[in-house]
Amino acid sequence: MINLVWLVPLLPLLGFLVNGLGRRYLSKSLAGIVGSGAILAAFVISLLMFLEVRTPGFQAVTVQLFDFISAGSLHIPFAFQVDQLSSLFLLIITGVGSLIHIYSTSYMHDETSEGFARYFAYLNLFVFSMLILVLGANYVMMFIGWEGVGLCSYLLIGFWYKNTNYNNAAKKAFVMNRIGDLGFLLGMFLMIVHFGSVNYAEVLPQIAGVAKGDGTLAAIAMLFFVGAMGKSAQVPLYTWLPDAMAGPTPVSALIHAATMVTAGIYMIARSNILYTLAPCVQNVVAIIGLVTAVLAASIALKQDDIKKVLAYSTVSQLGYMFLALGVGAYTTAVFHVMTHAFFKALLFLGSGSVIHAMGGEQDIRKMGGLKKYMPVTNATFLIGCLAISGIPGLSGFFSKDEILSHTFAANKLLYVVGLLTALMTAFYMFRLYYITFCGQFRGTHEQEHHLHESPGAITFPLIVLAILSVIGGYVGLPAVFGAPNLLEHYLHPIFAASAEKVELHEMAHSTEWLLMGLSSVLVIITIFLARNWYRNFTDNGEPRTGIAKVLENKWYVDEIYDAIIVKPLLMLSRFFEEAIERSGIDRLVNGVGRGVQWGSQQVRLLQSGQVGFYIFAMVIGMVILFVIGFLVR
């Protein structure tokens, strides 16, 4: 089955081509079947490959299709690598992606047939690009997928392109990602110069033989991390992700849960030995991750757009994943990627169900009391909130608690800040839940009249994701439970080289129980606080003041960027336009044109039409030629 790995990205690519080229001829039902069927088929193949990969003693397999770049001693094949890490990400991408495609068949039903097919074409291309990213056997292949998801995010965020604000959001995502991508590109160039290859099978063993703390490794690791900061929305390149809410809700779920934003996590996990041997950069990763987690969580506390709350929640959870990578807990970071894909996709699709029922309304202050109208959405959304908050027994508890325990072992201060972030997560998620689903309905009478549970194509993915949000964490049970950690055992070959280079922090079981108990009790107390404050929420319409206003305005980060980056660049560009473009280059070019025109007008005067003058000029010319010939001789 492994040798058929090329079918996994090929099927979404075919779906993109069929829907893209046939968008004016395909019916909505056929476009939906093609788009969803391609991802479902890819999921089935991915599942069969996963079963093959998890057999004991499996060794990574590289499937080469053709030579992509060959220059001197540098050979970069177009090849796929199937191992434990790539096969796990295949399952997440195609599995959650399939549910999002099925959900989209109902959610996007109001689009025209052409728009519907165009939407599914973009969605298929997005999944294709992400599959290339995780399947590639070298960093160039990863970069191709990396750029592909950047392009698709631009197309999908600006899908409703007649809205100028949506176009601006799409451009913002594209430009901010280019900043990070430059870092990734420079890192690859540096890797080629020093190691002569970008193929994982060749370059990673070379890196493993380099001394810890080597400056070249640190430079490459830092440049790669700049790329990860852009793609996975870390401070300071995070502001594009909340604005990505401009796209349709299923797109938000796909970008935030299963695909694009996890690319940076995948890249660092794949390059784990590089970061293990560059501890200074690893510390930067941990600090940036934690700063991002706290900043985004604080902003989410006072957002009133249901999708904006979830967007800042995603930024915060991504920060958590980078914190795990920064303290060397690579398996734990991948574990949280998986559990986060389940509950965050559930929450985004649940918010889409609410928006669908509310006729497009996204302001939670105009909702309320929805649980009696939408029982399935309410129940599944509540499970998502419990999972992301880290309630014991649900998937988010196991991955979040493992991150906190590894952080505690590495640095107590980072642990305290990480725990505070977990409490903020519980608070803003249950603020969102109680304002939206509890209390009295605060919308218009017309909205209330049309409230209803979403159709089966929307609720079915919610139910499946809710089940996964409950049971998904049991593949990574901590040692204190006395059960084997299946995920750690499965991913061991990927992180074995790093495990040999670091001294593991052994933690007493009593300490681990204490940490789990502390975080669980504090989270439950936080949820009850949110319940008491918001279950009977009423909007008094008064503007916020003080720190609440600062949080509502997202710490004014966008305004600061405008003031110190955007506006000075605009002023500089206007200066260049006036001083260099118009006064310099344009005047020079236009001056040449005017000079030629003036000279031709003067030369034209010689054409007088008098034969005598022409004979005189001819004689003068002959004399001049004679003199020149004489002088040259």
PDB file of N, CA, C and O in Angstrom, residues 515-575:
ATOM      1  N   LEU A 515      -0.016  17.965  40.148  1.00  0.00           N
ATOM      2  CA  LEU A 515      -0.162  18.956  39.078  1.00  0.00           C
ATOM      3  C   LEU A 515      -1.485  18.769  38.337  1.00  0.00           C
ATOM      4  O   LEU A 515      -2.176  19.746  38.016  1.00  0.00           O
ATOM      5  N   MET A 516      -1.847  17.511  38.054  1.00  0.00           N
ATOM      6  CA  MET A 516      -3.122  17.238  37.373  1.00  0.00           C
ATOM      7  C   MET A 516      -4.296  17.690  38.216  1.00  0.00           C
ATOM      8  O   MET A 516      -5.241  18.311  37.723  1.00  0.00           O
ATOM      9  N   GLY A 517      -4.222  17.372  39.509  1.00  0.00           N
ATOM     10  CA  GLY A 517      -5.308  17.755  40.403  1.00  0.00           C
ATOM     11  C   GLY A 517      -5.443  19.260  40.526  1.00  0.00           C
ATOM     12  O   GLY A 517      -6.552  19.809  40.485  1.00  0.00           O
ATOM     13  N   LEU A 518      -4.286  19.940  40.651  1.00  0.00           N
ATOM     14  CA  LEU A 518      -4.298  21.406  40.780  1.00  0.00           C
ATOM     15  C   LEU A 518      -4.931  22.056  39.557  1.00  0.00           C
ATOM     16  O   LEU A 518      -5.841  22.903  39.688  1.00  0.00           O
ATOM     17  N   SER A 519      -4.459  21.677  38.358  1.00  0.00           N
ATOM     18  CA  SER A 519      -4.989  22.305  37.147  1.00  0.00           C
ATOM     19  C   SER A 519      -6.467  21.981  36.960  1.00  0.00           C
ATOM     20  O   SER A 519      -7.258  22.853  36.572  1.00  0.00           O
ATOM     21  N   SER A 520      -6.877  20.750  37.271  1.00  0.00           N
ATOM     22  CA  SER A 520      -8.284  20.354  37.092  1.00  0.00           C
ATOM     23  C   SER A 520      -9.196  21.134  38.026  1.00  0.00           C
ATOM     24  O   SER A 520     -10.249  21.636  37.607  1.00  0.00           O
ATOM     25  N   VAL A 521      -8.792  21.238  39.296  1.00  0.00           N
ATOM     26  CA  VAL A 521      -9.620  21.964  40.275  1.00  0.00           C
ATOM     27  C   VAL A 521      -9.732  23.439  39.885  1.00  0.00           C
ATOM     28  O   VAL A 521     -10.833  24.026  39.902  1.00  0.00           O
ATOM     29  N   LEU A 522      -8.604  24.052  39.503  1.00  0.00           N
ATOM     30  CA  LEU A 522      -8.636  25.470  39.134  1.00  0.00           C
ATOM     31  C   LEU A 522      -9.478  25.708  37.878  1.00  0.00           C
ATOM     32  O   LEU A 522     -10.202  26.714  37.790  1.00  0.00           O
ATOM     33  N   VAL A 523      -9.401  24.792  36.913  1.00  0.00           N
ATOM     34  CA  VAL A 523     -10.209  24.925  35.697  1.00  0.00           C
ATOM     35  C   VAL A 523     -11.699  24.827  36.029  1.00  0.00           C
ATOM     36  O   VAL A 523     -12.516  25.612  35.526  1.00  0.00           O
ATOM     37  N   ILE A 524     -12.072  23.884  36.879  1.00  0.00           N
ATOM     38  CA  ILE A 524     -13.485  23.720  37.252  1.00  0.00           C
ATOM     39  C   ILE A 524     -13.993  24.959  37.991  1.00  0.00           C
ATOM     40  O   ILE A 524     -15.105  25.445  37.736  1.00  0.00           O
ATOM     41  N   ILE A 525     -13.160  25.510  38.887  1.00  0.00           N
ATOM     42  CA  ILE A 525     -13.542  26.749  39.596  1.00  0.00           C
ATOM     43  C   ILE A 525     -13.734  27.883  38.592  1.00  0.00           C
ATOM     44  O   ILE A 525     -14.704  28.666  38.681  1.00  0.00           O
ATOM     45  N   THR A 526     -12.839  27.976  37.616  1.00  0.00           N
ATOM     46  CA  THR A 526     -12.924  29.026  36.592  1.00  0.00           C
ATOM     47  C   THR A 526     -14.209  28.890  35.778  1.00  0.00           C
ATOM     48  O   THR A 526     -14.862  29.892  35.455  1.00  0.00           O
ATOM     49  N   ILE A 527     -14.564  27.657  35.450  1.00  0.00           N
ATOM     50  CA  ILE A 527     -15.800  27.433  34.680  1.00  0.00           C
ATOM     51  C   ILE A 527     -17.011  27.878  35.484  1.00  0.00           C
ATOM     52  O   ILE A 527     -17.941  28.516  34.939  1.00  0.00           O
ATOM     53  N   PHE A 528     -17.024  27.599  36.784  1.00  0.00           N
ATOM     54  CA  PHE A 528     -18.153  28.032  37.621  1.00  0.00           C
ATOM     55  C   PHE A 528     -18.210  29.552  37.733  1.00  0.00           C
ATOM     56  O   PHE A 528     -19.297  30.141  37.786  1.00  0.00           O
ATOM     57  N   LEU A 529     -17.053  30.203  37.760  1.00  0.00           N
ATOM     58  CA  LEU A 529     -17.034  31.669  37.757  1.00  0.00           C
ATOM     59  C   LEU A 529     -17.671  32.208  36.472  1.00  0.00           C
ATOM     60  O   LEU A 529     -18.500  33.136  36.513  1.00  0.00           O
ATOM     61  N   ALA A 530     -17.290  31.637  35.337  1.00  0.00           N
ATOM     62  CA  ALA A 530     -17.867  32.060  34.057  1.00  0.00           C
ATOM     63  C   ALA A 530     -19.374  31.805  34.045  1.00  0.00           C
ATOM     64  O   ALA A 530     -20.145  32.626  33.522  1.00  0.00           O
ATOM     65  N   ARG A 531     -19.786  30.696  34.613  1.00  0.00           N
ATOM     66  CA  ARG A 531     -21.222  30.357  34.664  1.00  0.00           C
ATOM     67  C   ARG A 531     -21.991  31.395  35.472  1.00  0.00           C
ATOM     68  O   ARG A 531     -23.060  31.876  35.058  1.00  0.00           O
ATOM     69  N   ASN A 532     -21.462  31.766  36.644  1.00  0.00           N
ATOM     70  CA  ASN A 532     -22.155  32.738  37.496  1.00  0.00           C
ATOM     71  C   ASN A 532     -22.239  34.110  36.842  1.00  0.00           C
ATOM     72  O   ASN A 532     -23.216  34.843  37.036  1.00  0.00           O
ATOM     73  N   TRP A 533     -21.232  34.477  36.053  1.00  0.00           N
ATOM     74  CA  TRP A 533     -21.205  35.806  35.448  1.00  0.00           C
ATOM     75  C   TRP A 533     -22.017  35.897  34.163  1.00  0.00           C
ATOM     76  O   TRP A 533     -22.561  36.949  33.849  1.00  0.00           O
ATOM     77  N   TYR A 534     -22.108  34.803  33.418  1.00  0.00           N
ATOM     78  CA  TYR A 534     -22.630  34.924  32.057  1.00  0.00           C
ATOM     79  C   TYR A 534     -23.848  34.062  31.721  1.00  0.00           C
ATOM     80  O   TYR A 534     -24.369  34.180  30.627  1.00  0.00           O
ATOM     81  N   ARG A 535     -24.322  33.215  32.643  1.00  0.00           N
ATOM     82  CA  ARG A 535     -25.451  32.343  32.248  1.00  0.00           C
ATOM     83  C   ARG A 535     -26.727  33.140  32.031  1.00  0.00           C
ATOM     84  O   ARG A 535     -27.614  32.718  31.290  1.00  0.00           O
ATOM     85  N   ASN A 536     -26.862  34.290  32.688  1.00  0.00           N
ATOM     86  CA  ASN A 536     -28.031  35.165  32.464  1.00  0.00           C
ATOM     87  C   ASN A 536     -27.566  36.508  31.917  1.00  0.00           C
ATOM     88  O   ASN A 536     -27.993  37.569  32.372  1.00  0.00           O
ATOM     89  N   PHE A 537     -26.717  36.451  30.926  1.00  0.00           N
ATOM     90  CA  PHE A 537     -26.095  37.648  30.362  1.00  0.00           C
ATOM     91  C   PHE A 537     -27.136  38.568  29.727  1.00  0.00           C
ATOM     92  O   PHE A 537     -28.053  38.134  29.027  1.00  0.00           O
ATOM     93  N   THR A 538     -27.004  39.859  30.013  1.00  0.00           N
ATOM     94  CA  THR A 538     -27.805  40.886  29.323  1.00  0.00           C
ATOM     95  C   THR A 538     -26.857  41.963  28.823  1.00  0.00           C
ATOM     96  O   THR A 538     -25.929  42.363  29.537  1.00  0.00           O
ATOM     97  N   ASP A 539     -27.094  42.403  27.621  1.00  0.00           N
ATOM     98  CA  ASP A 539     -26.224  43.415  27.014  1.00  0.00           C
ATOM     99  C   ASP A 539     -26.771  44.798  27.331  1.00  0.00           C
ATOM    100  O   ASP A 539     -27.831  45.193  26.835  1.00  0.00           O
ATOM    101  N   ASN A 540     -26.040  45.554  28.171  1.00  0.00           N
ATOM    102  CA  ASN A 540     -26.498  46.903  28.525  1.00  0.00           C
ATOM    103  C   ASN A 540     -26.080  47.951  27.504  1.00  0.00           C
ATOM    104  O   ASN A 540     -26.478  49.114  27.594  1.00  0.00           O
ATOM    105  N   GLY A 541     -25.278  47.551  26.539  1.00  0.00           N
ATOM    106  CA  GLY A 541     -24.898  48.468  25.463  1.00  0.00           C
ATOM    107  C   GLY A 541     -23.870  49.507  25.850  1.00  0.00           C
ATOM    108  O   GLY A 541     -23.505  50.349  25.026  1.00  0.00           O
ATOM    109  N   GLU A 542     -23.389  49.482  27.092  1.00  0.00           N
ATOM    110  CA  GLU A 542     -22.403  50.476  27.520  1.00  0.00           C
ATOM    111  C   GLU A 542     -21.027  50.135  26.951  1.00  0.00           C
ATOM    112  O   GLU A 542     -20.626  48.974  26.955  1.00  0.00           O
ATOM    113  N   PRO A 543     -20.304  51.147  26.470  1.00  0.00           N
ATOM    114  CA  PRO A 543     -18.957  50.888  25.946  1.00  0.00           C
ATOM    115  C   PRO A 543     -18.015  50.463  27.065  1.00  0.00           C
ATOM    116  O   PRO A 543     -18.159  50.892  28.212  1.00  0.00           O
ATOM    117  N   ARG A 544     -17.046  49.621  26.732  1.00  0.00           N
ATOM    118  CA  ARG A 544     -16.091  49.142  27.724  1.00  0.00           C
ATOM    119  C   ARG A 544     -15.047  50.216  28.015  1.00  0.00           C
ATOM    120  O   ARG A 544     -14.733  51.048  27.169  1.00  0.00           O
ATOM    121  N   THR A 545     -14.485  50.139  29.210  1.00  0.00           N
ATOM    122  CA  THR A 545     -13.449  51.098  29.611  1.00  0.00           C
ATOM    123  C   THR A 545     -12.278  50.335  30.213  1.00  0.00           C
ATOM    124  O   THR A 545     -12.379  49.148  30.527  1.00  0.00           O
ATOM    125  N   GLY A 546     -11.164  51.042  30.380  1.00  0.00           N
ATOM    126  CA  GLY A 546     -10.011  50.469  31.045  1.00  0.00           C
ATOM    127  C   GLY A 546      -9.433  49.279  30.300  1.00  0.00           C
ATOM    128  O   GLY A 546      -9.379  49.247  29.069  1.00  0.00           O
ATOM    129  N   ILE A 547      -9.003  48.264  31.071  1.00  0.00           N
ATOM    130  CA  ILE A 547      -8.352  47.101  30.481  1.00  0.00           C
ATOM    131  C   ILE A 547      -9.305  46.333  29.574  1.00  0.00           C
ATOM    132  O   ILE A 547      -8.879  45.730  28.577  1.00  0.00           O
ATOM    133  N   ALA A 548     -10.622  46.360  29.888  1.00  0.00           N
ATOM    134  CA  ALA A 548     -11.599  45.665  29.037  1.00  0.00           C
ATOM    135  C   ALA A 548     -11.605  46.256  27.627  1.00  0.00           C
ATOM    136  O   ALA A 548     -11.707  45.530  26.634  1.00  0.00           O
ATOM    137  N   LYS A 549     -11.479  47.584  27.545  1.00  0.00           N
ATOM    138  CA  LYS A 549     -11.443  48.244  26.243  1.00  0.00           C
ATOM    139  C   LYS A 549     -10.148  47.883  25.501  1.00  0.00           C
ATOM    140  O   LYS A 549     -10.161  47.674  24.278  1.00  0.00           O
ATOM    141  N   VAL A 550      -9.042  47.805  26.234  1.00  0.00           N
ATOM    142  CA  VAL A 550      -7.757  47.433  25.625  1.00  0.00           C
ATOM    143  C   VAL A 550      -7.849  46.018  25.042  1.00  0.00           C
ATOM    144  O   VAL A 550      -7.408  45.761  23.914  1.00  0.00           O
ATOM    145  N   LEU A 551      -8.444  45.101  25.811  1.00  0.00           N
ATOM    146  CA  LEU A 551      -8.574  43.720  25.339  1.00  0.00           C
ATOM    147  C   LEU A 551      -9.540  43.635  24.155  1.00  0.00           C
ATOM    148  O   LEU A 551      -9.313  42.883  23.209  1.00  0.00           O
ATOM    149  N   GLU A 552     -10.625  44.419  24.225  1.00  0.00           N
ATOM    150  CA  GLU A 552     -11.581  44.435  23.117  1.00  0.00           C
ATOM    151  C   GLU A 552     -10.898  44.895  21.829  1.00  0.00           C
ATOM    152  O   GLU A 552     -11.197  44.394  20.737  1.00  0.00           O
ATOM    153  N   ASN A 553      -9.966  45.826  21.970  1.00  0.00           N
ATOM    154  CA  ASN A 553      -9.237  46.345  20.806  1.00  0.00           C
ATOM    155  C   ASN A 553      -7.918  45.614  20.568  1.00  0.00           C
ATOM    156  O   ASN A 553      -7.038  46.124  19.878  1.00  0.00           O
ATOM    157  N   LYS A 554      -7.800  44.414  21.151  1.00  0.00           N
ATOM    158  CA  LYS A 554      -6.699  43.481  20.855  1.00  0.00           C
ATOM    159  C   LYS A 554      -5.330  44.068  21.177  1.00  0.00           C
ATOM    160  O   LYS A 554      -4.379  43.909  20.403  1.00  0.00           O
ATOM    161  N   TRP A 555      -5.258  44.765  22.325  1.00  0.00           N
ATOM    162  CA  TRP A 555      -4.022  45.402  22.775  1.00  0.00           C
ATOM    163  C   TRP A 555      -3.517  46.418  21.752  1.00  0.00           C
ATOM    164  O   TRP A 555      -2.350  46.817  21.793  1.00  0.00           O
ATOM    165  N   TYR A 556      -4.354  46.827  20.839  1.00  0.00           N
ATOM    166  CA  TYR A 556      -4.025  47.833  19.814  1.00  0.00           C
ATOM    167  C   TYR A 556      -2.795  47.429  18.986  1.00  0.00           C
ATOM    168  O   TYR A 556      -2.067  48.293  18.472  1.00  0.00           O
ATOM    169  N   VAL A 557      -2.578  46.134  18.848  1.00  0.00           N
ATOM    170  CA  VAL A 557      -1.406  45.657  18.111  1.00  0.00           C
ATOM    171  C   VAL A 557      -1.487  46.064  16.642  1.00  0.00           C
ATOM    172  O   VAL A 557      -0.505  46.526  16.051  1.00  0.00           O
ATOM    173  N   ASP A 558      -2.679  45.901  16.038  1.00  0.00           N
ATOM    174  CA  ASP A 558      -2.834  46.293  14.635  1.00  0.00           C
ATOM    175  C   ASP A 558      -2.570  47.781  14.442  1.00  0.00           C
ATOM    176  O   ASP A 558      -1.954  48.192  13.457  1.00  0.00           O
ATOM    177  N   GLU A 559      -3.066  48.577  15.405  1.00  0.00           N
ATOM    178  CA  GLU A 559      -2.840  50.030  15.321  1.00  0.00           C
ATOM    179  C   GLU A 559      -1.353  50.363  15.474  1.00  0.00           C
ATOM    180  O   GLU A 559      -0.830  51.272  14.810  1.00  0.00           O
ATOM    181  N   ILE A 560      -0.671  49.622  16.360  1.00  0.00           N
ATOM    182  CA  ILE A 560       0.770  49.841  16.548  1.00  0.00           C
ATOM    183  C   ILE A 560       1.527  49.472  15.267  1.00  0.00           C
ATOM    184  O   ILE A 560       2.417  50.212  14.822  1.00  0.00           O
ATOM    185  N   TYR A 561       1.162  48.341  14.666  1.00  0.00           N
ATOM    186  CA  TYR A 561       1.795  47.945  13.403  1.00  0.00           C
ATOM    187  C   TYR A 561       1.557  48.996  12.321  1.00  0.00           C
ATOM    188  O   TYR A 561       2.457  49.320  11.541  1.00  0.00           O
ATOM    189  N   ASP A 562       0.330  49.529  12.294  1.00  0.00           N
ATOM    190  CA  ASP A 562       0.024  50.584  11.315  1.00  0.00           C
ATOM    191  C   ASP A 562       0.904  51.807  11.540  1.00  0.00           C
ATOM    192  O   ASP A 562       1.394  52.420  10.590  1.00  0.00           O
ATOM    193  N   ALA A 563       1.063  52.159  12.834  1.00  0.00           N
ATOM    194  CA  ALA A 563       1.800  53.386  13.158  1.00  0.00           C
ATOM    195  C   ALA A 563       3.298  53.252  12.898  1.00  0.00           C
ATOM    196  O   ALA A 563       3.928  54.180  12.396  1.00  0.00           O
ATOM    197  N   ILE A 564       3.886  52.104  13.237  1.00  0.00           N
ATOM    198  CA  ILE A 564       5.349  51.995  13.159  1.00  0.00           C
ATOM    199  C   ILE A 564       5.847  51.292  11.894  1.00  0.00           C
ATOM    200  O   ILE A 564       7.034  51.366  11.578  1.00  0.00           O
ATOM    201  N   ILE A 565       4.950  50.613  11.176  1.00  0.00           N
ATOM    202  CA  ILE A 565       5.392  49.891   9.976  1.00  0.00           C
ATOM    203  C   ILE A 565       4.648  50.370   8.729  1.00  0.00           C
ATOM    204  O   ILE A 565       5.256  50.837   7.757  1.00  0.00           O
ATOM    205  N   VAL A 566       3.307  50.252   8.756  1.00  0.00           N
ATOM    206  CA  VAL A 566       2.525  50.508   7.537  1.00  0.00           C
ATOM    207  C   VAL A 566       2.613  51.972   7.115  1.00  0.00           C
ATOM    208  O   VAL A 566       2.963  52.279   5.964  1.00  0.00           O
ATOM    209  N   LYS A 567       2.317  52.893   8.034  1.00  0.00           N
ATOM    210  CA  LYS A 567       2.308  54.311   7.673  1.00  0.00           C
ATOM    211  C   LYS A 567       3.700  54.829   7.280  1.00  0.00           C
ATOM    212  O   LYS A 567       3.827  55.540   6.278  1.00  0.00           O
ATOM    213  N   PRO A 568       4.772  54.517   8.039  1.00  0.00           N
ATOM    214  CA  PRO A 568       6.110  54.944   7.578  1.00  0.00           C
ATOM    215  C   PRO A 568       6.465  54.374   6.197  1.00  0.00           C
ATOM    216  O   PRO A 568       7.074  55.079   5.383  1.00  0.00           O
ATOM    217  N   LEU A 569       6.090  53.117   5.926  1.00  0.00           N
ATOM    218  CA  LEU A 569       6.377  52.550   4.612  1.00  0.00           C
ATOM    219  C   LEU A 569       5.595  53.268   3.516  1.00  0.00           C
ATOM    220  O   LEU A 569       6.109  53.508   2.419  1.00  0.00           O
ATOM    221  N   LEU A 570       4.344  53.625   3.825  1.00  0.00           N
ATOM    222  CA  LEU A 570       3.537  54.367   2.849  1.00  0.00           C
ATOM    223  C   LEU A 570       4.154  55.741   2.586  1.00  0.00           C
ATOM    224  O   LEU A 570       4.230  56.186   1.438  1.00  0.00           O
ATOM    225  N   MET A 571       4.602  56.417   3.665  1.00  0.00           N
ATOM    226  CA  MET A 571       5.240  57.731   3.503  1.00  0.00           C
ATOM    227  C   MET A 571       6.524  57.601   2.690  1.00  0.00           C
ATOM    228  O   MET A 571       6.802  58.424   1.806  1.00  0.00           O
ATOM    229  N   LEU A 572       7.312  56.561   2.985  1.00  0.00           N
ATOM    230  CA  LEU A 572       8.554  56.347   2.253  1.00  0.00           C
ATOM    231  C   LEU A 572       8.272  56.054   0.779  1.00  0.00           C
ATOM    232  O   LEU A 572       8.956  56.578  -0.117  1.00  0.00           O
ATOM    233  N   SER A 573       7.251  55.263   0.526  1.00  0.00           N
ATOM    234  CA  SER A 573       6.925  54.923  -0.863  1.00  0.00           C
ATOM    235  C   SER A 573       6.418  56.149  -1.615  1.00  0.00           C
ATOM    236  O   SER A 573       6.729  56.324  -2.797  1.00  0.00           O
ATOM    237  N   ARG A 574       5.646  57.007  -0.922  1.00  0.00           N
ATOM    238  CA  ARG A 574       5.193  58.246  -1.575  1.00  0.00           C
ATOM    239  C   ARG A 574       6.375  59.162  -1.878  1.00  0.00           C
ATOM    240  O   ARG A 574       6.419  59.814  -2.927  1.00  0.00           O
ATOM    241  N   PHE A 575       7.358  59.206  -0.932  1.00  0.00           N
ATOM    242  CA  PHE A 575       8.556  60.019  -1.167  1.00  0.00           C
ATOM    243  C   PHE A 575       9.318  59.494  -2.384  1.00  0.00           C
ATOM    244  O   PHE A 575       9.745  60.257  -3.257  1.00  0.00           O
TER     245      PHE A 575
END
